[in-house]
Amino acid sequence: RAAAAAGLALDPPEDVHATFLDYAHTWRTTDNVLSPRRGLVTQIELGGGVPGLSTEGFGRVIGRLAWFVPFGPANELAFRAEAGAVLAPSRNGIPESLLFRTGGATTVRGYNFESLGVTQGEAVVGGRYLAILSGEYTRWVWEGIGLAAFVDAGNAADDLSRFRFALGYGLGVRVRSPIGPFRLDVAYGE
């Protein structure tokens, strides 16, 4: 109301909704479910907004890959890739939660959570395309405790011709435990 009283134009909020059906399938060939050192994990996720039950009908596809490669008893590499697309002519009419943003501890380290995406004025909103790549080297220096170095690159965009990778890199500590691995990372985003 203060903005209206000051004579500023306000865009009405976009009221969008989707009845979204989703299917995901994971293939895992790793040596350990909780803390893999060797193997491959792949996942495909397919979904869509049902026409007539959603503001706009659309499709959504995401592919994920994690590859773990040990070399010697104390060294390992981990590679990760993720790509996604919302299949629609524009993002208009698609709920923000079904578009893509990235950044944060599990995607592009060195950036705030979901701070990468389409810039609109001062805000970052979701885009129709996503790509993330990551490489990590871990050297196990004590029983169950390792030091890691990593590089992440990724972003989300609404137009593939404007897609630019944001780069993050850093160092971390890894701890293996009976309930799964723990990580402590310090990262810098360019």
PDB file of C-alpha atoms in Angstrom:
ATOM      1  CA  ARG A   1       0.000   0.000   0.000  1.00  0.00           C
ATOM      2  CA  ALA A   2       2.871   2.356   0.721  1.00  0.00           C
ATOM      3  CA  ALA A   3       4.170   1.902  -2.829  1.00  0.00           C
ATOM      4  CA  ALA A   4       0.698   2.557  -4.267  1.00  0.00           C
ATOM      5  CA  ALA A   5       0.315   5.632  -2.074  1.00  0.00           C
ATOM      6  CA  ALA A   6       3.692   6.900  -3.285  1.00  0.00           C
ATOM      7  CA  GLY A   7       2.466   6.594  -6.880  1.00  0.00           C
ATOM      8  CA  LEU A   8       4.597   3.559  -7.805  1.00  0.00           C
ATOM      9  CA  ALA A   9       3.137   1.026 -10.215  1.00  0.00           C
ATOM     10  CA  LEU A  10       2.758  -2.441  -8.753  1.00  0.00           C
ATOM     11  CA  ASP A  11       2.578  -5.564 -10.873  1.00  0.00           C
ATOM     12  CA  PRO A  12      -0.152  -7.858  -9.636  1.00  0.00           C
ATOM     13  CA  PRO A  13       1.257 -11.128  -8.301  1.00  0.00           C
ATOM     14  CA  GLU A  14       1.094 -13.936 -10.836  1.00  0.00           C
ATOM     15  CA  ASP A  15      -1.322 -16.622  -9.657  1.00  0.00           C
ATOM     16  CA  VAL A  16      -0.053 -19.898 -11.100  1.00  0.00           C
ATOM     17  CA  HIS A  17      -0.651 -23.496 -10.162  1.00  0.00           C
ATOM     18  CA  ALA A  18       0.250 -26.950 -11.428  1.00  0.00           C
ATOM     19  CA  THR A  19      -0.949 -30.464 -10.942  1.00  0.00           C
ATOM     20  CA  PHE A  20       2.471 -32.047 -11.350  1.00  0.00           C
ATOM     21  CA  LEU A  21       3.087 -35.738 -11.975  1.00  0.00           C
ATOM     22  CA  ASP A  22       6.645 -36.958 -11.504  1.00  0.00           C
ATOM     23  CA  TYR A  23       8.583 -40.213 -11.903  1.00  0.00           C
ATOM     24  CA  ALA A  24      12.219 -40.833 -10.945  1.00  0.00           C
ATOM     25  CA  HIS A  25      14.345 -43.920 -11.416  1.00  0.00           C
ATOM     26  CA  THR A  26      17.824 -44.474  -9.968  1.00  0.00           C
ATOM     27  CA  TRP A  27      20.448 -47.001 -11.051  1.00  0.00           C
ATOM     28  CA  ARG A  28      23.193 -47.632  -8.468  1.00  0.00           C
ATOM     29  CA  THR A  29      26.320 -49.749  -8.960  1.00  0.00           C
ATOM     30  CA  THR A  30      28.465 -48.604  -6.032  1.00  0.00           C
ATOM     31  CA  ASP A  31      30.546 -50.478  -3.494  1.00  0.00           C
ATOM     32  CA  ASN A  32      28.767 -48.819  -0.536  1.00  0.00           C
ATOM     33  CA  VAL A  33      25.370 -47.152  -0.322  1.00  0.00           C
ATOM     34  CA  LEU A  34      26.268 -44.609   2.403  1.00  0.00           C
ATOM     35  CA  SER A  35      29.870 -43.776   1.515  1.00  0.00           C
ATOM     36  CA  PRO A  36      30.782 -44.998  -1.981  1.00  0.00           C
ATOM     37  CA  ARG A  37      34.408 -45.120  -3.165  1.00  0.00           C
ATOM     38  CA  ARG A  38      33.803 -46.906  -6.449  1.00  0.00           C
ATOM     39  CA  GLY A  39      30.916 -47.020  -8.861  1.00  0.00           C
ATOM     40  CA  LEU A  40      28.227 -45.091 -10.595  1.00  0.00           C
ATOM     41  CA  VAL A  41      24.858 -43.600  -9.643  1.00  0.00           C
ATOM     42  CA  THR A  42      22.570 -42.373 -12.405  1.00  0.00           C
ATOM     43  CA  GLN A  43      19.078 -40.967 -12.121  1.00  0.00           C
ATOM     44  CA  ILE A  44      16.440 -39.781 -14.550  1.00  0.00           C
ATOM     45  CA  GLU A  45      13.436 -37.750 -13.440  1.00  0.00           C
ATOM     46  CA  LEU A  46      10.490 -37.112 -15.768  1.00  0.00           C
ATOM     47  CA  GLY A  47       7.436 -35.057 -14.972  1.00  0.00           C
ATOM     48  CA  GLY A  48       4.949 -32.561 -16.205  1.00  0.00           C
ATOM     49  CA  GLY A  49       2.173 -30.147 -15.437  1.00  0.00           C
ATOM     50  CA  VAL A  50      -1.121 -31.676 -16.526  1.00  0.00           C
ATOM     51  CA  PRO A  51      -2.850 -29.505 -19.185  1.00  0.00           C
ATOM     52  CA  GLY A  52      -6.240 -28.278 -17.984  1.00  0.00           C
ATOM     53  CA  LEU A  53      -5.271 -28.886 -14.330  1.00  0.00           C
ATOM     54  CA  SER A  54      -2.320 -26.471 -14.451  1.00  0.00           C
ATOM     55  CA  THR A  55      -1.998 -22.829 -15.439  1.00  0.00           C
ATOM     56  CA  GLU A  56       0.173 -24.029 -18.347  1.00  0.00           C
ATOM     57  CA  GLY A  57       0.929 -27.550 -19.541  1.00  0.00           C
ATOM     58  CA  PHE A  58       4.664 -28.324 -19.534  1.00  0.00           C
ATOM     59  CA  GLY A  59       7.212 -31.109 -19.303  1.00  0.00           C
ATOM     60  CA  ARG A  60      10.244 -31.362 -17.034  1.00  0.00           C
ATOM     61  CA  VAL A  61      13.278 -33.639 -17.310  1.00  0.00           C
ATOM     62  CA  ILE A  62      16.333 -33.944 -15.040  1.00  0.00           C
ATOM     63  CA  GLY A  63      19.335 -36.238 -15.415  1.00  0.00           C
ATOM     64  CA  ARG A  64      21.920 -36.823 -12.673  1.00  0.00           C
ATOM     65  CA  LEU A  65      25.208 -38.722 -12.649  1.00  0.00           C
ATOM     66  CA  ALA A  66      27.727 -39.399  -9.865  1.00  0.00           C
ATOM     67  CA  TRP A  67      30.913 -41.354 -10.598  1.00  0.00           C
ATOM     68  CA  PHE A  68      33.325 -42.489  -7.877  1.00  0.00           C
ATOM     69  CA  VAL A  69      36.865 -43.541  -8.818  1.00  0.00           C
ATOM     70  CA  PRO A  70      39.436 -44.726  -6.225  1.00  0.00           C
ATOM     71  CA  PHE A  71      43.128 -44.821  -7.009  1.00  0.00           C
ATOM     72  CA  GLY A  72      45.247 -46.417  -4.356  1.00  0.00           C
ATOM     73  CA  PRO A  73      44.014 -47.030  -0.814  1.00  0.00           C
ATOM     74  CA  ALA A  74      44.028 -43.358   0.234  1.00  0.00           C
ATOM     75  CA  ASN A  75      42.938 -41.365  -2.845  1.00  0.00           C
ATOM     76  CA  GLU A  76      39.642 -40.993  -4.652  1.00  0.00           C
ATOM     77  CA  LEU A  77      37.956 -38.827  -7.215  1.00  0.00           C
ATOM     78  CA  ALA A  78      34.244 -38.036  -7.388  1.00  0.00           C
ATOM     79  CA  PHE A  79      32.572 -36.478 -10.417  1.00  0.00           C
ATOM     80  CA  ARG A  80      29.011 -35.194 -10.515  1.00  0.00           C
ATOM     81  CA  ALA A  81      26.849 -33.833 -13.305  1.00  0.00           C
ATOM     82  CA  GLU A  82      23.236 -32.672 -13.406  1.00  0.00           C
ATOM     83  CA  ALA A  83      21.189 -31.212 -16.246  1.00  0.00           C
ATOM     84  CA  GLY A  84      17.547 -30.240 -16.381  1.00  0.00           C
ATOM     85  CA  ALA A  85      15.039 -28.596 -18.666  1.00  0.00           C
ATOM     86  CA  VAL A  86      11.479 -27.380 -18.382  1.00  0.00           C
ATOM     87  CA  LEU A  87       9.852 -28.085 -21.731  1.00  0.00           C
ATOM     88  CA  ALA A  88       7.695 -25.033 -22.382  1.00  0.00           C
ATOM     89  CA  PRO A  89       7.905 -21.994 -24.691  1.00  0.00           C
ATOM     90  CA  SER A  90       8.446 -19.698 -21.668  1.00  0.00           C
ATOM     91  CA  ARG A  91       8.452 -19.834 -17.872  1.00  0.00           C
ATOM     92  CA  ASN A  92       5.206 -17.847 -17.691  1.00  0.00           C
ATOM     93  CA  GLY A  93       2.506 -19.833 -15.948  1.00  0.00           C
ATOM     94  CA  ILE A  94       4.940 -22.338 -14.387  1.00  0.00           C
ATOM     95  CA  PRO A  95       5.262 -22.320 -10.575  1.00  0.00           C
ATOM     96  CA  GLU A  96       8.615 -21.017  -9.349  1.00  0.00           C
ATOM     97  CA  SER A  97       9.204 -24.221  -7.375  1.00  0.00           C
ATOM     98  CA  LEU A  98       9.247 -26.243 -10.615  1.00  0.00           C
ATOM     99  CA  LEU A  99      11.794 -23.988 -12.345  1.00  0.00           C
ATOM    100  CA  PHE A 100      15.545 -24.191 -11.643  1.00  0.00           C
ATOM    101  CA  ARG A 101      17.863 -22.217  -9.390  1.00  0.00           C
ATOM    102  CA  THR A 102      21.143 -23.448  -7.965  1.00  0.00           C
ATOM    103  CA  GLY A 103      23.948 -22.589  -5.586  1.00  0.00           C
ATOM    104  CA  GLY A 104      24.672 -23.869  -2.108  1.00  0.00           C
ATOM    105  CA  ALA A 105      26.354 -26.713  -0.231  1.00  0.00           C
ATOM    106  CA  THR A 106      25.004 -29.529  -2.429  1.00  0.00           C
ATOM    107  CA  THR A 107      25.254 -27.877  -5.855  1.00  0.00           C
ATOM    108  CA  VAL A 108      27.639 -24.985  -6.586  1.00  0.00           C
ATOM    109  CA  ARG A 109      29.595 -24.439  -3.382  1.00  0.00           C
ATOM    110  CA  GLY A 110      30.793 -20.895  -2.748  1.00  0.00           C
ATOM    111  CA  TYR A 111      27.386 -19.412  -3.573  1.00  0.00           C
ATOM    112  CA  ASN A 112      24.382 -18.896  -1.314  1.00  0.00           C
ATOM    113  CA  PHE A 113      21.535 -21.402  -1.499  1.00  0.00           C
ATOM    114  CA  GLU A 114      19.630 -20.941  -4.795  1.00  0.00           C
ATOM    115  CA  SER A 115      21.367 -17.633  -5.518  1.00  0.00           C
ATOM    116  CA  LEU A 116      22.147 -18.585  -9.130  1.00  0.00           C
ATOM    117  CA  GLY A 117      19.463 -18.318 -11.789  1.00  0.00           C
ATOM    118  CA  VAL A 118      17.699 -15.684 -13.854  1.00  0.00           C
ATOM    119  CA  THR A 119      18.297 -12.144 -12.604  1.00  0.00           C
ATOM    120  CA  GLN A 120      15.207  -9.931 -12.610  1.00  0.00           C
ATOM    121  CA  GLY A 121      16.042  -6.549 -11.148  1.00  0.00           C
ATOM    122  CA  GLU A 122      17.343  -7.274  -7.628  1.00  0.00           C
ATOM    123  CA  ALA A 123      15.854 -10.789  -7.499  1.00  0.00           C
ATOM    124  CA  VAL A 124      17.029 -14.188  -8.709  1.00  0.00           C
ATOM    125  CA  VAL A 125      14.194 -16.287 -10.117  1.00  0.00           C
ATOM    126  CA  GLY A 126      14.041 -19.745 -11.628  1.00  0.00           C
ATOM    127  CA  GLY A 127      14.897 -20.548 -15.205  1.00  0.00           C
ATOM    128  CA  ARG A 128      13.953 -23.324 -17.623  1.00  0.00           C
ATOM    129  CA  TYR A 129      17.460 -24.810 -17.919  1.00  0.00           C
ATOM    130  CA  LEU A 130      19.967 -26.134 -15.381  1.00  0.00           C
ATOM    131  CA  ALA A 131      23.504 -27.512 -15.648  1.00  0.00           C
ATOM    132  CA  ILE A 132      25.918 -28.422 -12.846  1.00  0.00           C
ATOM    133  CA  LEU A 133      29.369 -30.059 -13.048  1.00  0.00           C
ATOM    134  CA  SER A 134      31.593 -30.952 -10.102  1.00  0.00           C
ATOM    135  CA  GLY A 135      34.930 -32.647  -9.506  1.00  0.00           C
ATOM    136  CA  GLU A 136      36.360 -33.528  -6.106  1.00  0.00           C
ATOM    137  CA  TYR A 137      39.638 -35.116  -4.981  1.00  0.00           C
ATOM    138  CA  THR A 138      39.863 -36.640  -1.488  1.00  0.00           C
ATOM    139  CA  ARG A 139      43.038 -37.791   0.232  1.00  0.00           C
ATOM    140  CA  TRP A 140      42.344 -39.950   3.294  1.00  0.00           C
ATOM    141  CA  VAL A 141      45.035 -38.936   5.793  1.00  0.00           C
ATOM    142  CA  TRP A 142      43.811 -40.772   8.926  1.00  0.00           C
ATOM    143  CA  GLU A 143      41.403 -43.646   9.454  1.00  0.00           C
ATOM    144  CA  GLY A 144      38.066 -42.239   8.248  1.00  0.00           C
ATOM    145  CA  ILE A 145      39.276 -38.609   8.001  1.00  0.00           C
ATOM    146  CA  GLY A 146      40.194 -37.024   4.686  1.00  0.00           C
ATOM    147  CA  LEU A 147      41.057 -33.703   3.099  1.00  0.00           C
ATOM    148  CA  ALA A 148      39.294 -32.685  -0.099  1.00  0.00           C
ATOM    149  CA  ALA A 149      39.724 -30.146  -2.892  1.00  0.00           C
ATOM    150  CA  PHE A 150      36.843 -29.441  -5.263  1.00  0.00           C
ATOM    151  CA  VAL A 151      35.659 -27.380  -8.213  1.00  0.00           C
ATOM    152  CA  ASP A 152      31.964 -26.828  -8.995  1.00  0.00           C
ATOM    153  CA  ALA A 153      30.420 -25.065 -11.979  1.00  0.00           C
ATOM    154  CA  GLY A 154      26.765 -24.482 -12.690  1.00  0.00           C
ATOM    155  CA  ASN A 155      23.888 -22.137 -13.234  1.00  0.00           C
ATOM    156  CA  ALA A 156      20.264 -21.895 -14.275  1.00  0.00           C
ATOM    157  CA  ALA A 157      18.991 -19.827 -17.193  1.00  0.00           C
ATOM    158  CA  ASP A 158      15.848 -19.155 -19.160  1.00  0.00           C
ATOM    159  CA  ASP A 159      17.645 -18.984 -22.514  1.00  0.00           C
ATOM    160  CA  LEU A 160      20.438 -21.416 -23.491  1.00  0.00           C
ATOM    161  CA  SER A 161      22.221 -18.732 -25.534  1.00  0.00           C
ATOM    162  CA  ARG A 162      22.627 -16.688 -22.320  1.00  0.00           C
ATOM    163  CA  PHE A 163      23.747 -19.583 -20.126  1.00  0.00           C
ATOM    164  CA  ARG A 164      27.046 -18.882 -18.312  1.00  0.00           C
ATOM    165  CA  PHE A 165      28.643 -21.225 -15.769  1.00  0.00           C
ATOM    166  CA  ALA A 166      29.354 -19.780 -12.324  1.00  0.00           C
ATOM    167  CA  LEU A 167      32.523 -21.276 -10.807  1.00  0.00           C
ATOM    168  CA  GLY A 168      33.080 -22.233  -7.178  1.00  0.00           C
ATOM    169  CA  TYR A 169      36.057 -23.981  -5.625  1.00  0.00           C
ATOM    170  CA  GLY A 170      37.435 -24.780  -2.222  1.00  0.00           C
ATOM    171  CA  LEU A 171      38.792 -27.181   0.367  1.00  0.00           C
ATOM    172  CA  GLY A 172      37.120 -29.433   2.890  1.00  0.00           C
ATOM    173  CA  VAL A 173      37.346 -32.132   5.529  1.00  0.00           C
ATOM    174  CA  ARG A 174      35.604 -35.494   5.114  1.00  0.00           C
ATOM    175  CA  VAL A 175      34.671 -37.841   7.962  1.00  0.00           C
ATOM    176  CA  ARG A 176      33.320 -41.356   7.471  1.00  0.00           C
ATOM    177  CA  SER A 177      30.884 -42.526  10.133  1.00  0.00           C
ATOM    178  CA  PRO A 178      28.531 -45.492  10.595  1.00  0.00           C
ATOM    179  CA  ILE A 179      25.556 -43.252   9.725  1.00  0.00           C
ATOM    180  CA  GLY A 180      27.130 -41.769   6.604  1.00  0.00           C
ATOM    181  CA  PRO A 181      29.739 -39.196   5.623  1.00  0.00           C
ATOM    182  CA  PHE A 182      30.123 -35.728   7.117  1.00  0.00           C
ATOM    183  CA  ARG A 183      31.584 -32.771   5.207  1.00  0.00           C
ATOM    184  CA  LEU A 184      32.926 -29.401   6.232  1.00  0.00           C
ATOM    185  CA  ASP A 185      33.743 -27.188   3.242  1.00  0.00           C
ATOM    186  CA  VAL A 186      35.118 -23.717   2.746  1.00  0.00           C
ATOM    187  CA  ALA A 187      34.385 -22.451  -0.754  1.00  0.00           C
ATOM    188  CA  TYR A 188      34.797 -19.348  -2.860  1.00  0.00           C
ATOM    189  CA  GLY A 189      32.423 -18.364  -5.665  1.00  0.00           C
ATOM    190  CA  GLU A 190      33.872 -16.225  -8.456  1.00  0.00           C
TER     191      GLU A 190
END
